[in-house]
Tab-separated table of C-alpha atoms in Angstrom:
chain	number	residue	atom	x	y	z
G	288	MET	CA	-9.307	20.757	64.581
G	289	GLY	CA	-9.792	20.983	61.340
G	290	THR	CA	-8.586	24.818	60.032
G	291	LEU	CA	-5.652	24.473	62.846
G	292	LEU	CA	-4.627	21.045	60.666
G	293	SER	CA	-5.198	23.106	57.581
G	294	LEU	CA	-2.896	25.965	58.249
G	295	ILE	CA	-0.332	23.181	59.914
G	296	PHE	CA	-0.761	21.635	56.311
G	297	PHE	CA	0.122	24.682	54.570
G	298	ALA	CA	1.940	26.139	56.245
G	299	SER	CA	4.382	23.279	55.883
G	300	ILE	CA	4.440	22.709	52.671
G	301	PHE	CA	5.220	26.328	52.855
G	302	GLY	CA	7.888	25.440	54.871
G	303	ILE	CA	9.417	22.250	52.729
G	304	TRP	CA	9.414	24.436	49.554
G	305	TYR	CA	10.991	27.294	51.790
G	306	PHE	CA	13.696	25.872	53.774
G	307	TRP	CA	14.586	23.867	50.604
G	308	LYS	CA	15.533	26.557	48.293
G	309	ARG	CA	14.958	29.861	49.910
G	310	LYS	CA	16.973	29.066	52.586
G	311	PRO	CA	18.101	25.829	52.174
G	312	ASN	CA	18.317	23.467	55.596
G	313	LYS	CA	17.893	20.721	56.247
G	314	LYS	CA	16.766	20.033	60.704
G	315	TYR	CA	14.099	22.435	59.558
G	316	LEU	CA	13.240	20.709	56.196
G	317	ILE	CA	13.112	17.203	57.821
G	318	SER	CA	10.737	19.189	60.603
G	319	SER	CA	8.489	20.330	57.412
G	320	ILE	CA	8.232	17.344	56.058
G	321	VAL	CA	7.252	15.103	59.238
G	322	ALA	CA	5.003	17.856	59.872
G	323	LEU	CA	3.075	17.882	56.089
G	324	VAL	CA	2.184	14.019	56.382
G	325	LEU	CA	1.317	14.525	60.424
G	326	SER	CA	-1.413	16.405	59.420
G	327	THR	CA	-2.587	14.497	56.861
G	328	PHE	CA	-2.581	11.946	59.130
G	329	LEU	CA	-5.016	13.513	60.906
G	330	PHE	CA	-7.068	15.237	58.949
G	331	SER	CA	-7.984	11.676	58.262
G	332	PHE	CA	-10.161	11.849	61.150
G	333	THR	CA	-11.542	14.859	61.337
G	334	PRO	CA	-15.470	15.426	61.390
G	335	GLU	CA	-14.635	17.528	58.095
G	336	TYR	CA	-12.839	14.422	56.916
G	337	LYS	CA	-15.855	12.150	57.448
G	338	GLN	CA	-18.616	14.778	56.177
G	339	THR	CA	-16.897	15.172	52.938
G	340	LYS	CA	-16.380	11.848	52.673
G	341	LEU	CA	-19.573	10.215	53.264
G	342	GLU	CA	-21.550	12.602	50.950
G	343	ARG	CA	-18.978	11.452	49.053
G	344	GLU	CA	-20.575	8.045	48.840
G	345	GLN	CA	-23.583	8.986	48.982
G	346	GLU	CA	-22.848	10.794	45.507
G	347	ARG	CA	-21.896	7.753	44.461
G	348	THR	CA	-25.157	5.300	45.678
G	349	ALA	CA	-27.171	8.231	44.020
G	350	GLU	CA	-25.389	7.850	40.434
G	351	SER	CA	-25.866	3.633	40.657
G	352	SER	CA	-29.376	3.980	41.214
G	353	LYS	CA	-30.562	6.696	38.349
G	354	LYS	CA	-28.788	4.066	36.383
G	355	GLU	CA	-29.923	1.070	37.833
G	356	LYS	CA	-33.022	3.277	37.350
G	357	SER	CA	-32.180	3.877	33.056
G	358	ILE	CA	-31.787	-0.077	32.598
G	359	SER	CA	-34.518	-1.125	34.452
G	360	GLU	CA	-36.556	1.411	31.984
G	361	SER	CA	-34.899	0.212	28.977
G	362	LYS	CA	-35.555	-3.218	29.383
G	363	LYS	CA	-39.264	-1.829	29.879
G	364	LEU	CA	-39.889	-0.253	27.035
G	365	ALA	CA	-38.379	-2.345	25.292
G	366	SER	CA	-40.338	-5.391	26.463
G	367	GLU	CA	-43.507	-3.143	25.447
G	368	LYS	CA	-41.738	-3.129	21.779
G	369	LYS	CA	-41.080	-6.337	21.373
G	370	ALA	CA	-45.414	-7.415	22.636
G	371	SER	CA	-46.479	-4.452	20.547
G	372	GLN	CA	-44.279	-7.168	17.438
G	373	ALA	CA	-46.075	-9.431	18.685
G	374	LYS	CA	-49.104	-8.061	18.253
G	375	GLU	CA	-48.496	-6.619	14.484
G	376	THR	CA	-47.678	-10.194	13.993
G	377	SER	CA	-50.307	-12.284	14.769
G	378	LYS	CA	-52.363	-9.345	12.187
G	379	LYS	CA	-51.078	-9.937	9.701
G	380	LYS	CA	-51.204	-14.296	9.755
G	381	GLU	CA	-54.562	-13.839	10.313
G	382	THR	CA	-55.353	-11.333	7.101
G	383	SER	CA	-53.116	-13.110	5.644
G	384	ILE	CA	-55.529	-16.378	6.093
G	385	THR	CA	-57.858	-14.380	5.108
G	386	LYS	CA	-56.740	-13.684	1.767
G	387	ALA	CA	-55.559	-17.333	1.588
G	388	THR	CA	-58.625	-18.523	2.476
G	389	LYS	CA	-60.836	-15.414	-0.475
G	390	ALA	CA	-58.272	-17.510	-3.240
G	391	SER	CA	-58.689	-20.596	-2.646
G	392	SER	CA	-61.997	-20.863	-5.410
G	393	ASP	CA	-59.697	-19.153	-7.887
G	394	SER	CA	-56.292	-21.724	-7.055
G	395	THR	CA	-57.727	-23.988	-10.099
G	396	SER	CA	-57.080	-21.590	-12.784
G	397	GLN	CA	-53.964	-20.323	-10.795
G	398	LYS	CA	-51.968	-23.233	-11.205
G	399	LYS	CA	-52.790	-23.214	-14.785
G	400	LYS	CA	-50.986	-19.643	-14.756
G	401	GLU	CA	-48.149	-20.533	-13.062
G	402	THR	CA	-47.933	-23.842	-15.404
G	403	THR	CA	-48.142	-21.687	-19.436
G	404	LYS	CA	-45.870	-19.032	-17.666
G	405	SER	CA	-42.938	-21.717	-16.092
G	406	SER	CA	-43.627	-23.656	-19.649
G	407	ALA	CA	-42.880	-19.895	-21.584
G	408	GLU	CA	-40.154	-19.464	-19.400
G	409	SER	CA	-38.622	-23.138	-19.965
G	410	SER	CA	-39.115	-22.633	-23.762
G	411	SER	CA	-37.471	-18.951	-23.968
G	412	SER	CA	-34.348	-20.379	-21.751
G	413	SER	CA	-31.946	-22.828	-23.964
G	414	ASP	CA	-30.093	-26.053	-22.273
G	415	SER	CA	-26.321	-25.786	-21.490
G	416	LYS	CA	-25.357	-27.783	-24.430
G	417	THR	CA	-27.993	-25.122	-27.493
G	418	LEU	CA	-25.386	-22.563	-25.351
G	419	LEU	CA	-22.517	-24.413	-26.105
G	420	ARG	CA	-23.076	-24.949	-29.920
G	421	ARG	CA	-23.612	-21.559	-29.904
G	422	ALA	CA	-20.379	-20.229	-28.531
G	423	LYS	CA	-18.888	-22.129	-31.262
G	424	LYS	CA	-19.593	-19.479	-33.452
G	425	LEU	CA	-18.265	-16.775	-32.132
G	426	LYS	CA	-14.722	-15.560	-33.190
G	427	ARG	CA	-12.557	-12.594	-31.668
G	428	GLY	CA	-12.778	-9.481	-32.104
G	429	MET	CA	-16.588	-9.277	-32.595
G	430	SER	CA	-18.613	-6.613	-31.354
G	431	TYR	CA	-21.243	-7.220	-28.052
G	432	ASP	CA	-24.112	-6.657	-30.079
G	433	GLU	CA	-23.185	-9.677	-32.328
G	434	VAL	CA	-21.981	-11.755	-30.006
G	435	LYS	CA	-25.744	-11.461	-27.803
G	436	ARG	CA	-27.320	-11.685	-31.020
G	437	ILE	CA	-25.774	-15.480	-31.524
G	438	MET	CA	-26.243	-16.842	-27.987
G	439	LYS	CA	-30.138	-15.587	-28.058
G	440	ASP	CA	-30.941	-15.809	-23.830
G	441	LYS	CA	-30.781	-13.160	-21.378
G	442	PRO	CA	-27.344	-13.734	-20.076
G	443	THR	CA	-27.372	-14.209	-16.342
G	444	THR	CA	-23.898	-11.766	-15.958
G	445	ASP	CA	-24.270	-8.803	-17.817
G	446	GLU	CA	-21.690	-5.718	-16.133
G	447	ARG	CA	-19.095	-3.415	-17.367
G	448	GLY	CA	-15.701	-3.333	-15.149
G	449	GLU	CA	-13.686	-0.826	-13.742
G	450	SER	CA	-11.086	-0.473	-16.062
G	451	GLY	CA	-13.806	-1.003	-18.759
G	452	THR	CA	-13.954	-3.486	-19.916
G	453	TYR	CA	-17.869	-5.869	-20.041
G	454	LEU	CA	-18.689	-9.836	-18.683
G	455	LEU	CA	-20.667	-11.326	-20.268
G	456	GLN	CA	-21.743	-14.773	-18.519
G	457	TYR	CA	-24.702	-17.732	-19.700
G	458	ASP	CA	-25.999	-20.051	-17.370
G	459	VAL	CA	-23.911	-18.781	-14.306
G	460	ASP	CA	-20.405	-20.578	-15.877
G	461	LYS	CA	-20.761	-22.604	-18.356
G	462	VAL	CA	-19.785	-19.565	-20.596
G	463	ILE	CA	-17.856	-16.943	-19.979
G	464	LEU	CA	-16.491	-13.705	-22.423
G	465	ASN	CA	-14.538	-10.974	-21.670
G	466	PHE	CA	-14.446	-7.928	-23.383
G	467	ASP	CA	-12.199	-4.557	-24.129
G	468	GLU	CA	-12.989	-1.729	-23.652
G	469	ASN	CA	-14.429	-1.110	-26.959
G	470	ASP	CA	-16.730	-3.752	-26.814
G	471	LYS	CA	-15.319	-6.052	-28.977
G	472	LEU	CA	-14.917	-10.140	-27.519
G	473	THR	CA	-10.772	-10.387	-26.916
G	474	ALA	CA	-11.493	-13.492	-24.471
G	475	ALA	CA	-13.615	-16.723	-23.460
G	476	ILE	CA	-13.167	-17.800	-19.925
G	477	GLU	CA	-15.427	-20.258	-20.420
G	478	GLY	CA	-17.083	-22.055	-23.452
G	479	ALA	CA	-15.897	-20.920	-26.102
G	480	PRO	CA	-12.288	-22.308	-26.679
G	481	GLN	CA	-11.896	-21.296	-30.544
G	482	ILE	CA	-10.929	-17.845	-28.896
G	483	ALA	CA	-7.727	-18.683	-27.418
G	484	LYS	CA	-7.067	-20.235	-30.249
G	485	GLN	CA	-7.932	-17.299	-32.825
G	486	ALA	CA	-6.124	-14.773	-30.069
G	487	GLN	CA	-2.936	-17.584	-30.606
G	488	GLU	CA	-3.136	-17.293	-34.057
G	489	SER	CA	-3.155	-13.300	-34.454
G	490	ILE	CA	-0.015	-12.935	-31.841
G	491	LYS	CA	1.239	-15.324	-34.208
G	492	LYS	CA	0.238	-13.078	-37.447
G	493	ALA	CA	1.099	-9.657	-36.169
G	494	LYS	CA	4.916	-10.808	-35.626
G	495	LYS	CA	5.041	-12.703	-39.113
G	496	GLU	CA	4.124	-9.302	-39.948
G	497	SER	CA	6.347	-7.774	-37.753
G	498	SER	CA	9.140	-9.510	-39.559
G	499	ASP	CA	8.567	-9.654	-43.227
G	500	ASN	CA	7.856	-5.446	-42.674
G	501	HIS	CA	11.269	-4.834	-41.034
G	502	ASP	CA	13.271	-7.185	-43.310
G	503	LYS	CA	10.474	-4.478	-46.059
G	504	LEU	CA	12.319	-1.743	-44.617
G	505	ILE	CA	15.494	-3.146	-44.594
G	506	GLY	CA	15.681	-3.911	-47.853
G	507	PHE	CA	14.193	-0.479	-48.655
G	508	ALA	CA	17.332	1.695	-46.626
G	509	GLN	CA	20.044	-0.221	-48.383
G	510	SER	CA	18.546	0.385	-51.783
G	511	PHE	CA	18.786	4.504	-50.982
G	512	GLY	CA	22.237	4.501	-49.077
G	513	ARG	CA	23.509	2.408	-52.552
G	514	LYS	CA	22.387	4.710	-55.273
G	515	PRO	CA	24.415	7.133	-56.733
G	516	VAL	CA	24.458	10.483	-55.867
G	517	GLU	CA	24.412	11.377	-59.340
G	518	LYS	CA	20.993	9.694	-59.080
G	519	LEU	CA	19.784	11.091	-56.602
G	520	GLN	CA	20.722	14.801	-57.787
G	521	LYS	CA	18.886	13.936	-61.362
G	522	MET	CA	16.113	12.853	-59.508
G	523	SER	CA	15.387	16.318	-56.846
G	524	MET	CA	11.186	15.305	-57.162
G	525	VAL	CA	11.487	12.246	-55.682
G	526	TYR	CA	14.691	13.031	-52.947
G	527	THR	CA	14.046	15.806	-51.960
G	528	SER	CA	17.706	17.818	-50.591
G	529	GLU	CA	19.496	19.460	-48.151
G	530	ARG	CA	22.896	21.349	-46.930
G	531	ILE	CA	23.191	20.156	-43.123
G	532	GLY	CA	26.389	22.194	-42.144
G	533	ASP	CA	28.809	19.336	-43.446
G	534	SER	CA	26.382	16.446	-44.327
G	535	MET	CA	23.992	16.288	-47.477
G	536	TYR	CA	20.648	15.336	-46.000
G	537	TYR	CA	18.119	13.192	-48.686
G	538	VAL	CA	14.553	12.566	-48.046
G	539	TRP	CA	12.409	9.847	-49.891
G	540	ASP	CA	8.804	9.481	-49.107
G	541	THR	CA	8.474	5.593	-50.526
G	542	GLY	CA	4.846	5.762	-50.747
G	543	GLU	CA	4.541	2.595	-48.499
G	544	GLU	CA	2.866	2.944	-45.500
G	545	SER	CA	4.594	0.595	-43.635
G	546	ILE	CA	8.309	2.071	-44.889
G	547	GLY	CA	6.955	5.665	-44.454
G	548	ARG	CA	9.922	8.168	-45.240
G	549	LEU	CA	13.361	7.649	-44.954
G	550	VAL	CA	16.696	10.187	-44.627
G	551	ARG	CA	19.682	9.801	-46.564
G	552	VAL	CA	23.136	11.795	-44.264
G	553	ASP	CA	26.483	11.738	-46.477
G	554	ASP	CA	29.267	13.050	-44.333
G	555	PRO	CA	32.432	15.256	-45.226
G	556	GLU	CA	34.398	11.936	-45.378
G	557	LYS	CA	32.206	10.020	-47.730
G	558	PHE	CA	29.982	7.637	-45.266
G	559	THR	CA	26.420	7.007	-46.248
G	560	THR	CA	24.324	6.759	-43.232
G	561	VAL	CA	19.918	5.701	-43.862
G	562	TYR	CA	17.578	6.716	-40.725
G	563	GLN	CA	14.583	6.462	-40.579
G	564	TYR	CA	12.424	9.909	-40.698
G	565	ASP	CA	11.437	10.812	-36.749
G	566	GLU	CA	10.948	14.535	-37.045
G	567	ASN	CA	11.384	13.899	-33.017
G	568	GLY	CA	14.714	13.382	-34.196
G	569	GLN	CA	17.983	14.310	-33.606
G	570	ASP	CA	17.620	17.451	-36.702
G	571	GLY	CA	14.143	17.071	-36.489
G	572	MET	CA	14.473	14.007	-38.444
G	573	LEU	CA	16.765	11.218	-37.849
G	574	GLY	CA	15.270	8.564	-36.372
G	575	LYS	CA	16.156	4.704	-36.157
G	576	GLN	CA	19.902	4.376	-38.024
G	577	LEU	CA	19.042	1.613	-40.519
G	578	TYR	CA	22.174	1.721	-43.329
G	579	THR	CA	25.568	2.979	-43.205
G	580	GLY	CA	28.208	2.150	-45.769
G	581	ARG	CA	30.756	4.582	-47.952
G	582	THR	CA	29.090	7.020	-50.286
G	583	ILE	CA	28.602	5.938	-54.362
G	584	MET	CA	28.807	9.117	-56.356
G	585	ASP	CA	28.843	8.204	-59.186
G	586	ASN	CA	26.829	5.656	-62.054
G	587	PRO	CA	29.142	2.318	-62.262
G	588	THR	CA	30.536	3.249	-65.639
G	589	LYS	CA	28.721	-0.183	-68.066
G	590	VAL	CA	31.513	-1.919	-70.060
G	591	TYR	CA	30.220	-3.787	-73.348
G	592	ILE	CA	31.864	-6.538	-74.576
G	593	TYR	CA	31.888	-7.477	-78.659
G	594	GLN	CA	32.233	-10.913	-79.560
């Protein structure tokens, strides 16, 4: 019976394909589909199908029994492990009790040692007021070693960050200090407010120096730009000259570290421009423009009036 239904099943599949794709015939196509459905339905009542279904159910039952068995075995192993751990714990307790009994004879001497040790620790570790008093002696820019000598106590935190900066903490959060990658004290988060004031003063000083240097630079540039060409050519040891295109270039090494060298350019239209020297600039020397004005060719004639 099962074999006959199987043949009908496959023949109906072939018929569906044949009467749909190969030689279209709507009537035979519908008949093939009906035959496929009926053969599938009737096959579920055959002994072969029932036998296959029974075997699959038996396989599922066997797999579930295996899983239950493995779970029970794992639970058994866990209980055995707990029992062994409990035995070990009891043995350790017995050992500790024995040691405690054995050490009771010299407990008095041990207490004396602990008292001596605690007093020594308290004497080596300063209180918060002492730490803050020492922190007031710190100055911005001090090295890591100088700060540690002044603070004396061992810091509770002493670590270098990912960016290379250092962090020192004393008494957890009473004094918190930051160092740059060169191990110089730059800031105090807690405990040393004078560091912030010193930083502000340093910034103000740097700004003032920058302003003074700029004014000085402009003064040198004006002096250079207003010198007569006649004087520049006479003092060739001081002002080196070179013709580039139609312009004359004069270079002056001022001897001032904050100023450096200046370059003067006299163009054919008799205009003078003074620049900071920059080897990466135009013509390999022209940097920031500092001055421009009419070119002075000769020294002004001095007029003396006699009375």
